[in-house]
Amino acid sequence: MAKPKKTAKANKGRKIAFFDTTLRDGEQAPGFSMSAEEKLMMAGALCDLGVDVIEAGFAAASPGDADGVRRIASEIEGPTICSLSRATENDIRTAGRALEPAGKSRIHIFLGTSPIHRSAKLNMSTDEVLAAIHRSVSLAATHCDEVEFSAEDAIRTEREFLVEALECAAKAGARVLNVPDTVGYTTPDEIYDLFSHLIAKVGGTENAIFSAHCHDDLGMAVANSLAAVRAGAMQVEGAINGIGERAGNCALEEVMMVFATRKDLFNVDIDIDTTKIYPASRMLSKMTGNPVPRNKAIVGRNAFAHEAGIHQHGVLNDRRTYEIMTPEDIGLPGNALILGKHSGKHALAARAKELGFEIDDDRLAAVFIAFKAMADQFGEIADAQLIELISGVTGSASAVWRLKRVEMRAAYGAQAEPFARVELEHPERGMVTDIATGEGPIHAAFNAVQHITGMSATVEELEINHVGAKGRTDCIADIVLRINGTRFGGRSRTRDVIPAGVEAYVDAINRAAAAQNRDAFGQEKASTTTDDAKDAA
Ligand code: KIV
Ligand code: ZN
């Protein structure tokens, strides 16, 4: 029978530890691998965030993994450094050696306990499983500061046997008893009931805590982890951006922000600096080349973006109308109002004012009509586009380059020299052509555009997506260039990848040129926050 639900009062002062497995469970997912150097950088970001435990890898998996764990153990101070280990002597000794330099070390032993794992994977009886748990946890305790034991596939393990297995681990010296939902199968009510049962029934746990490790196969990893905490779990395992095996692990940033935002429900203590969430999330997505989905909770680009006119009006009056937490809480810089076709005049006027334009009502009406037309075409309007638009409506000129033609040789190989021939048209300079080489054809085309326009730019971001509907597919390219220290965004939509990339590049160059023209007219210079806000991806 489940214990009654815990109230905020009962939870007061209870410290919940965050066990981050971005570098182990996260990294082992296809498409998320990181080099030892990258893992070390990511461990630094996790340390800044304040996680209690960093699972740095699985030392026995490969010499590279062992090296990665050792480097993190040597260079990261503060959190406990952990290595995963099977319940074998060789794995445990390898993990122990890799962890030697750590200030605080933990070996994390896992062994399948469910009927399907025992029969199909381990070919072991329940007695053999118990003996292996006892042997491995006792040995590991002599090789590190503390041992965590995971009953792999705990959720599908018979309750009585799970109690026995965890008790065996606790008696052998495990300080953390992890109850993984390895296959992402459970629900909040079920896991609440299971944790309540285990906490009541497992003996020998005076010096041990219970931990939740939930996978997201049915989309409930965060909800399940929170339910486990409500039932008494003292550690939550997961990964930044929710990366991990299959559908991923519990997204730690979501649990952190639940604790920070719903103190009325979860009055627990955590050691997290939530303003380091966004930098850690961004570093991970850049490092692994996996963009965070736009609508992802907490760290997605839309998480703090308001576009609908009614919402923007409310937020301008008082952010709390539509915000339960602020972008600053997670360390996200910049303005959260996205200007697009749903935006109203209030938001347009407010952004124009921030950019240094005082527009009277008549001019605002004219700018608003032009803005809506532009938003229909582009979707989201960046500040640089708005500046150009206001300047245009108010009469200042901006030179516009147009891509007329691009040809390229996409050679690849040691001796290959990709090149591109680009033809741009300008209202005053007419047709101008240039041929340039580059690391690849698209870079060669960018170089040619630089030669023609005389603008030197570095590409900071380039994202090209195929979008298709009703039998037609297009490529949408979004680019961010840095030009003289300022970031400018560009966008284009065409039928193919190459012209989309080059057109977006030219688009960003045009915005930079417009900003320079505005300087010549003695007006406000384009703000660097422009594309940083857009960059909140
Ligand atoms: O999901 C799982 O069961 C694991 C264990 C190794 C803890 O990742
Ligand atoms: Zn896992």
XYZ file of C-alpha atoms in Angstrom, residues 14-450:
437
model
C 15.428 17.526 1.846
C 18.485 17.731 -0.392
C 17.984 16.278 -3.863
C 21.194 15.323 -5.671
C 21.536 15.619 -9.441
C 23.408 12.768 -11.104
C 24.301 13.825 -14.621
C 24.874 11.088 -17.176
C 25.132 13.281 -20.290
C 28.670 11.966 -20.834
C 27.737 8.288 -20.424
C 24.091 7.364 -21.112
C 23.761 10.514 -23.243
C 26.960 10.045 -25.147
C 26.269 6.378 -25.904
C 23.177 7.328 -27.972
C 23.711 7.303 -31.754
C 24.733 10.727 -33.081
C 25.864 12.126 -29.728
C 29.454 10.941 -29.415
C 32.043 13.393 -28.107
C 35.838 13.441 -28.122
C 37.738 13.306 -24.807
C 38.441 17.042 -25.163
C 34.766 17.831 -25.705
C 33.758 15.667 -22.754
C 36.144 17.589 -20.556
C 34.644 20.904 -21.689
C 31.150 19.614 -21.090
C 32.153 18.355 -17.635
C 33.327 21.925 -16.895
C 29.886 23.262 -17.871
C 28.183 20.650 -15.656
C 30.457 21.598 -12.792
C 29.487 25.290 -13.237
C 25.848 24.242 -13.249
C 26.405 22.588 -9.872
C 25.430 18.962 -10.515
C 26.386 16.685 -7.627
C 27.660 13.741 -9.642
C 29.128 13.576 -13.143
C 29.034 10.132 -14.708
C 32.084 10.697 -16.894
C 31.909 7.469 -18.903
C 32.208 3.710 -18.809
C 35.921 3.155 -18.208
C 35.985 -0.528 -19.240
C 34.180 0.154 -22.533
C 37.358 1.273 -24.331
C 40.805 2.768 -23.581
C 39.431 6.089 -24.909
C 36.563 5.988 -22.409
C 38.953 5.163 -19.556
C 41.125 8.080 -20.609
C 38.095 10.397 -20.741
C 37.058 9.394 -17.208
C 40.629 9.853 -15.912
C 40.949 13.332 -17.479
C 37.676 14.499 -15.969
C 38.658 12.952 -12.619
C 41.983 14.851 -12.772
C 40.681 18.228 -13.894
C 37.168 18.704 -12.503
C 36.903 19.656 -8.873
C 33.705 19.735 -6.852
C 31.272 17.123 -8.112
C 31.708 13.418 -7.429
C 33.159 11.764 -10.542
C 31.636 8.439 -11.476
C 32.332 5.601 -13.885
C 29.836 2.971 -14.949
C 30.915 -0.647 -14.465
C 29.473 -4.080 -15.085
C 29.468 -6.410 -12.090
C 32.806 -7.925 -13.070
C 36.223 -7.745 -11.474
C 37.935 -6.368 -14.578
C 35.366 -3.576 -15.061
C 35.556 -2.587 -11.405
C 39.365 -2.445 -11.341
C 39.439 -0.467 -14.603
C 36.889 2.015 -13.235
C 38.825 2.305 -9.976
C 42.087 3.091 -11.821
C 40.449 5.718 -14.045
C 38.905 7.393 -11.004
C 42.120 7.511 -8.937
C 42.729 11.278 -9.441
C 39.158 12.252 -8.425
C 38.551 14.275 -5.264
C 35.388 12.188 -4.720
C 34.911 8.990 -6.710
C 31.975 6.688 -7.331
C 31.777 3.339 -9.111
C 28.332 2.685 -10.559
C 27.660 -1.023 -10.890
C 24.703 -2.264 -12.862
C 23.229 -5.712 -13.240
C 19.923 -6.739 -14.819
C 17.368 -7.966 -12.303
C 14.165 -8.398 -14.348
C 13.112 -11.883 -15.549
C 13.827 -11.001 -19.184
C 17.323 -9.681 -18.365
C 18.115 -12.675 -16.140
C 17.072 -15.227 -18.724
C 17.716 -13.656 -22.136
C 20.822 -11.624 -21.378
C 22.585 -12.941 -18.286
C 21.464 -16.548 -18.163
C 21.602 -16.321 -14.367
C 19.299 -17.510 -11.598
C 18.096 -15.091 -8.927
C 20.625 -16.579 -6.492
C 23.423 -16.039 -8.979
C 22.319 -12.434 -9.481
C 22.338 -11.831 -5.718
C 25.803 -13.389 -5.398
C 27.140 -11.217 -8.213
C 25.686 -8.085 -6.617
C 27.290 -8.893 -3.282
C 30.664 -9.735 -4.806
C 30.863 -6.738 -7.107
C 29.610 -4.079 -4.680
C 31.979 -5.329 -1.938
C 34.949 -5.233 -4.333
C 34.026 -1.795 -5.715
C 33.801 -0.363 -2.201
C 37.561 -0.955 -1.871
C 38.302 0.981 -5.090
C 36.445 4.272 -4.644
C 34.809 6.577 -2.110
C 31.274 5.310 -2.679
C 29.390 2.727 -4.690
C 26.106 3.088 -6.545
C 24.194 -0.023 -7.510
C 21.625 -0.070 -10.320
C 19.126 -2.879 -10.651
C 18.882 -2.618 -14.414
C 15.283 -2.880 -15.673
C 14.097 -2.499 -12.077
C 10.638 -1.421 -13.202
C 9.976 -4.831 -14.815
C 11.532 -6.763 -11.922
C 9.343 -8.746 -9.497
C 8.885 -6.502 -6.442
C 10.001 -9.126 -3.938
C 13.165 -9.887 -5.842
C 13.895 -6.182 -6.356
C 13.684 -5.654 -2.595
C 16.122 -8.555 -2.097
C 18.542 -7.288 -4.751
C 18.647 -3.735 -3.389
C 18.981 -4.946 0.185
C 21.875 -7.174 -0.869
C 23.591 -4.165 -2.501
C 23.023 -1.944 0.537
C 24.410 -4.593 2.879
C 27.477 -5.005 0.660
C 28.155 -1.278 1.033
C 26.252 0.530 -1.764
C 25.453 4.109 -0.735
C 23.113 4.784 -3.641
C 20.401 2.346 -4.732
C 19.295 3.214 -8.232
C 15.952 2.016 -9.561
C 16.127 2.486 -13.334
C 13.219 2.495 -15.700
C 15.620 1.205 -18.327
C 12.978 0.859 -21.029
C 10.871 3.940 -20.260
C 7.826 1.843 -19.386
C 6.469 3.161 -16.114
C 3.989 5.927 -15.240
C 4.052 8.537 -12.447
C 1.495 6.706 -10.260
C 3.225 3.374 -10.683
C 6.720 4.649 -9.904
C 5.440 6.611 -6.911
C 3.972 3.402 -5.575
C 7.146 1.413 -6.301
C 9.486 3.889 -4.579
C 7.166 4.112 -1.573
C 7.210 0.318 -1.358
C 11.005 0.008 -1.719
C 11.740 2.745 0.806
C 9.476 0.984 3.298
C 10.680 -2.569 2.627
C 14.387 -2.578 1.714
C 16.422 -3.208 4.861
C 19.938 -2.022 5.711
C 19.494 1.395 4.045
C 20.423 3.613 7.026
C 23.416 4.906 5.040
C 21.918 4.667 1.581
C 19.676 6.802 -0.588
C 17.302 5.847 -3.396
C 17.763 7.200 -6.890
C 15.550 7.452 -10.000
C 16.854 6.892 -13.534
C 14.038 7.228 -16.062
C 14.051 6.857 -19.817
C 11.642 8.733 -22.039
C 10.244 6.068 -24.367
C 6.654 6.964 -23.470
C 7.465 10.638 -22.882
C 7.172 10.452 -19.098
C 10.794 10.460 -17.885
C 10.581 13.854 -16.161
C 7.125 13.228 -14.684
C 8.257 9.806 -13.450
C 11.425 11.217 -11.864
C 9.384 13.872 -10.061
C 6.967 11.219 -8.800
C 9.924 9.209 -7.484
C 11.166 12.311 -5.637
C 7.723 12.831 -4.124
C 7.861 9.239 -2.890
C 11.260 9.795 -1.267
C 14.019 9.408 -3.883
C 16.984 11.634 -2.995
C 18.823 11.530 -6.315
C 17.597 12.178 -9.860
C 19.579 10.882 -12.808
C 19.354 12.312 -16.286
C 21.061 14.256 -19.013
C 21.152 17.785 -20.362
C 18.667 18.294 -23.216
C 17.306 14.855 -22.275
C 19.803 13.021 -24.463
C 20.344 9.293 -23.920
C 19.570 5.798 -25.145
C 16.661 5.666 -27.646
C 14.172 8.426 -26.734
C 16.627 9.708 -24.159
C 16.915 10.199 -20.417
C 15.082 12.479 -18.046
C 15.969 16.075 -19.095
C 17.745 17.356 -16.013
C 17.173 21.033 -16.830
C 13.428 20.409 -16.709
C 13.593 18.829 -13.254
C 15.847 21.658 -12.040
C 13.393 24.304 -13.220
C 10.420 22.425 -11.759
C 12.121 22.540 -8.359
C 13.019 26.205 -8.818
C 9.591 27.259 -10.123
C 7.242 25.057 -8.067
C 8.713 25.473 -4.599
C 5.125 25.338 -3.358
C 4.967 21.685 -4.427
C 8.605 20.608 -4.147
C 10.208 22.403 -1.288
C 13.514 20.618 -1.701
C 17.091 21.913 -1.550
C 19.250 21.806 -4.659
C 22.746 23.142 -5.320
C 22.064 24.191 -8.902
C 22.911 27.554 -10.448
C 20.031 27.604 -12.929
C 21.615 30.491 -14.863
C 24.150 27.951 -16.143
C 21.453 25.771 -17.750
C 21.349 27.562 -21.084
C 25.147 27.683 -21.591
C 25.410 23.942 -20.820
C 22.530 23.083 -23.158
C 23.946 25.214 -25.946
C 27.449 23.785 -25.560
C 26.088 20.251 -25.803
C 23.988 20.902 -28.865
C 26.858 22.648 -30.659
C 29.355 19.964 -29.694
C 27.232 17.048 -30.835
C 25.710 18.864 -33.812
C 22.182 18.172 -32.570
C 20.004 21.273 -32.451
C 17.552 21.425 -29.567
C 13.960 21.214 -30.876
C 12.433 24.671 -31.059
C 9.608 23.843 -28.696
C 11.694 21.911 -26.143
C 10.792 22.857 -22.565
C 13.233 25.264 -20.856
C 16.002 25.340 -23.497
C 14.157 25.366 -26.840
C 14.272 28.546 -28.868
C 10.545 29.119 -28.376
C 10.537 28.390 -24.639
C 10.651 32.097 -23.799
C 9.496 33.518 -27.118
C 6.182 35.278 -27.453
C 4.845 36.048 -30.891
C 1.067 36.308 -30.630
C -0.025 39.945 -30.390
C -2.177 39.422 -27.287
C 0.660 37.637 -25.499
C 3.185 40.298 -26.485
C 0.917 43.061 -25.237
C 0.530 41.256 -21.915
C 4.248 40.588 -21.543
C 5.083 44.210 -22.349
C 2.766 45.344 -19.545
C 3.878 42.696 -17.065
C 6.016 39.686 -17.975
C 4.212 37.536 -15.417
C 1.064 37.461 -17.588
C 2.598 34.735 -19.752
C 5.906 33.856 -18.057
C 6.243 31.455 -15.148
C 10.026 31.851 -15.186
C 12.282 34.344 -16.904
C 14.894 33.779 -19.610
C 17.446 35.201 -17.163
C 16.626 32.357 -14.728
C 18.201 29.873 -17.127
C 20.966 32.215 -18.312
C 19.352 33.074 -21.619
C 20.326 36.548 -22.771
C 18.256 38.817 -24.957
C 14.769 39.789 -25.770
C 12.088 37.131 -25.737
C 9.629 38.907 -27.992
C 9.749 37.382 -31.441
C 8.473 39.699 -34.124
C 6.424 37.825 -36.665
C 3.107 37.896 -38.456
C 1.175 37.419 -35.206
C 2.799 40.402 -33.505
C 0.860 43.545 -32.806
C 1.681 47.259 -32.994
C 2.609 47.427 -29.302
C 5.428 44.953 -29.747
C 6.598 46.593 -32.967
C 6.698 50.045 -31.364
C 8.483 48.705 -28.280
C 11.176 46.976 -30.335
C 11.613 50.018 -32.594
C 12.112 52.147 -29.479
C 14.715 49.727 -28.116
C 16.529 50.060 -31.433
C 16.539 53.831 -31.105
C 13.607 54.765 -33.370
C 10.902 57.059 -31.983
C 8.019 56.539 -34.422
C 4.878 58.656 -34.286
C 1.465 57.030 -34.791
C 1.184 57.781 -38.533
C 4.598 56.385 -39.301
C 3.967 53.432 -37.035
C 0.855 52.596 -39.075
C 2.889 52.655 -42.317
C 5.735 50.630 -40.816
C 3.225 48.145 -39.436
C 1.727 47.468 -42.883
C 5.190 46.935 -44.384
C 6.176 44.812 -41.384
C 3.168 42.489 -41.807
C 3.976 41.999 -45.483
C 7.585 41.187 -44.637
C 6.513 38.817 -41.842
C 4.231 36.932 -44.262
C 7.245 36.360 -46.477
C 9.919 35.616 -43.845
C 8.056 34.362 -40.775
C 10.286 35.747 -38.067
C 11.684 39.270 -38.417
C 15.160 39.915 -37.014
C 16.090 43.338 -35.635
C 18.367 44.042 -38.569
C 15.439 43.460 -40.951
C 13.296 45.768 -38.870
C 15.933 48.488 -38.953
C 16.078 48.178 -42.709
C 12.330 48.299 -42.932
C 11.985 51.366 -40.713
C 14.812 53.070 -42.607
C 13.099 52.250 -45.902
C 9.738 53.562 -44.790
C 11.371 56.673 -43.358
C 13.282 57.324 -46.549
C 16.924 56.269 -46.059
C 18.498 54.165 -48.781
C 19.936 50.704 -48.422
C 21.962 48.986 -51.123
C 20.758 45.508 -51.965
C 22.774 42.767 -53.572
C 20.866 40.018 -55.325
C 22.136 36.557 -56.170
C 21.712 36.054 -59.906
C 23.770 32.943 -60.562
C 26.005 30.473 -58.783
C 28.077 27.701 -60.378
C 30.492 25.497 -58.561
C 32.808 22.529 -58.683
C 32.111 20.274 -55.715
C 35.388 18.353 -55.904
C 36.380 16.246 -52.924
C 39.745 14.608 -52.117
C 43.345 15.411 -51.178
C 44.184 17.297 -54.392
C 40.734 18.693 -55.025
C 40.185 22.409 -55.078
C 36.517 23.297 -54.902
C 35.607 26.618 -56.448
C 32.537 28.708 -57.123
C 31.585 31.364 -59.614
C 29.065 33.842 -58.252
C 27.177 36.582 -60.052
C 25.530 39.287 -57.951
C 23.467 42.237 -59.082
C 23.450 45.636 -57.415
C 21.136 48.593 -58.185
C 24.108 50.937 -58.692
C 27.050 48.659 -59.526
C 25.150 46.398 -61.910
C 26.226 42.798 -62.483
C 29.458 41.754 -60.762
C 31.078 38.302 -61.038
C 33.820 36.634 -59.028
C 35.438 33.204 -58.911
C 36.845 31.973 -55.604
C 38.108 28.785 -54.021
C 37.320 27.482 -50.550
C 37.357 24.441 -48.294
C 34.197 23.294 -50.001
C 31.978 24.660 -52.762
C 29.661 26.555 -50.454
C 32.585 28.227 -48.689
C 34.053 29.068 -52.068
C 30.751 30.770 -52.932
C 30.818 32.688 -49.633
C 34.363 33.839 -50.445
C 33.230 35.060 -53.856
C 30.399 37.057 -52.230
C 32.933 38.595 -49.827
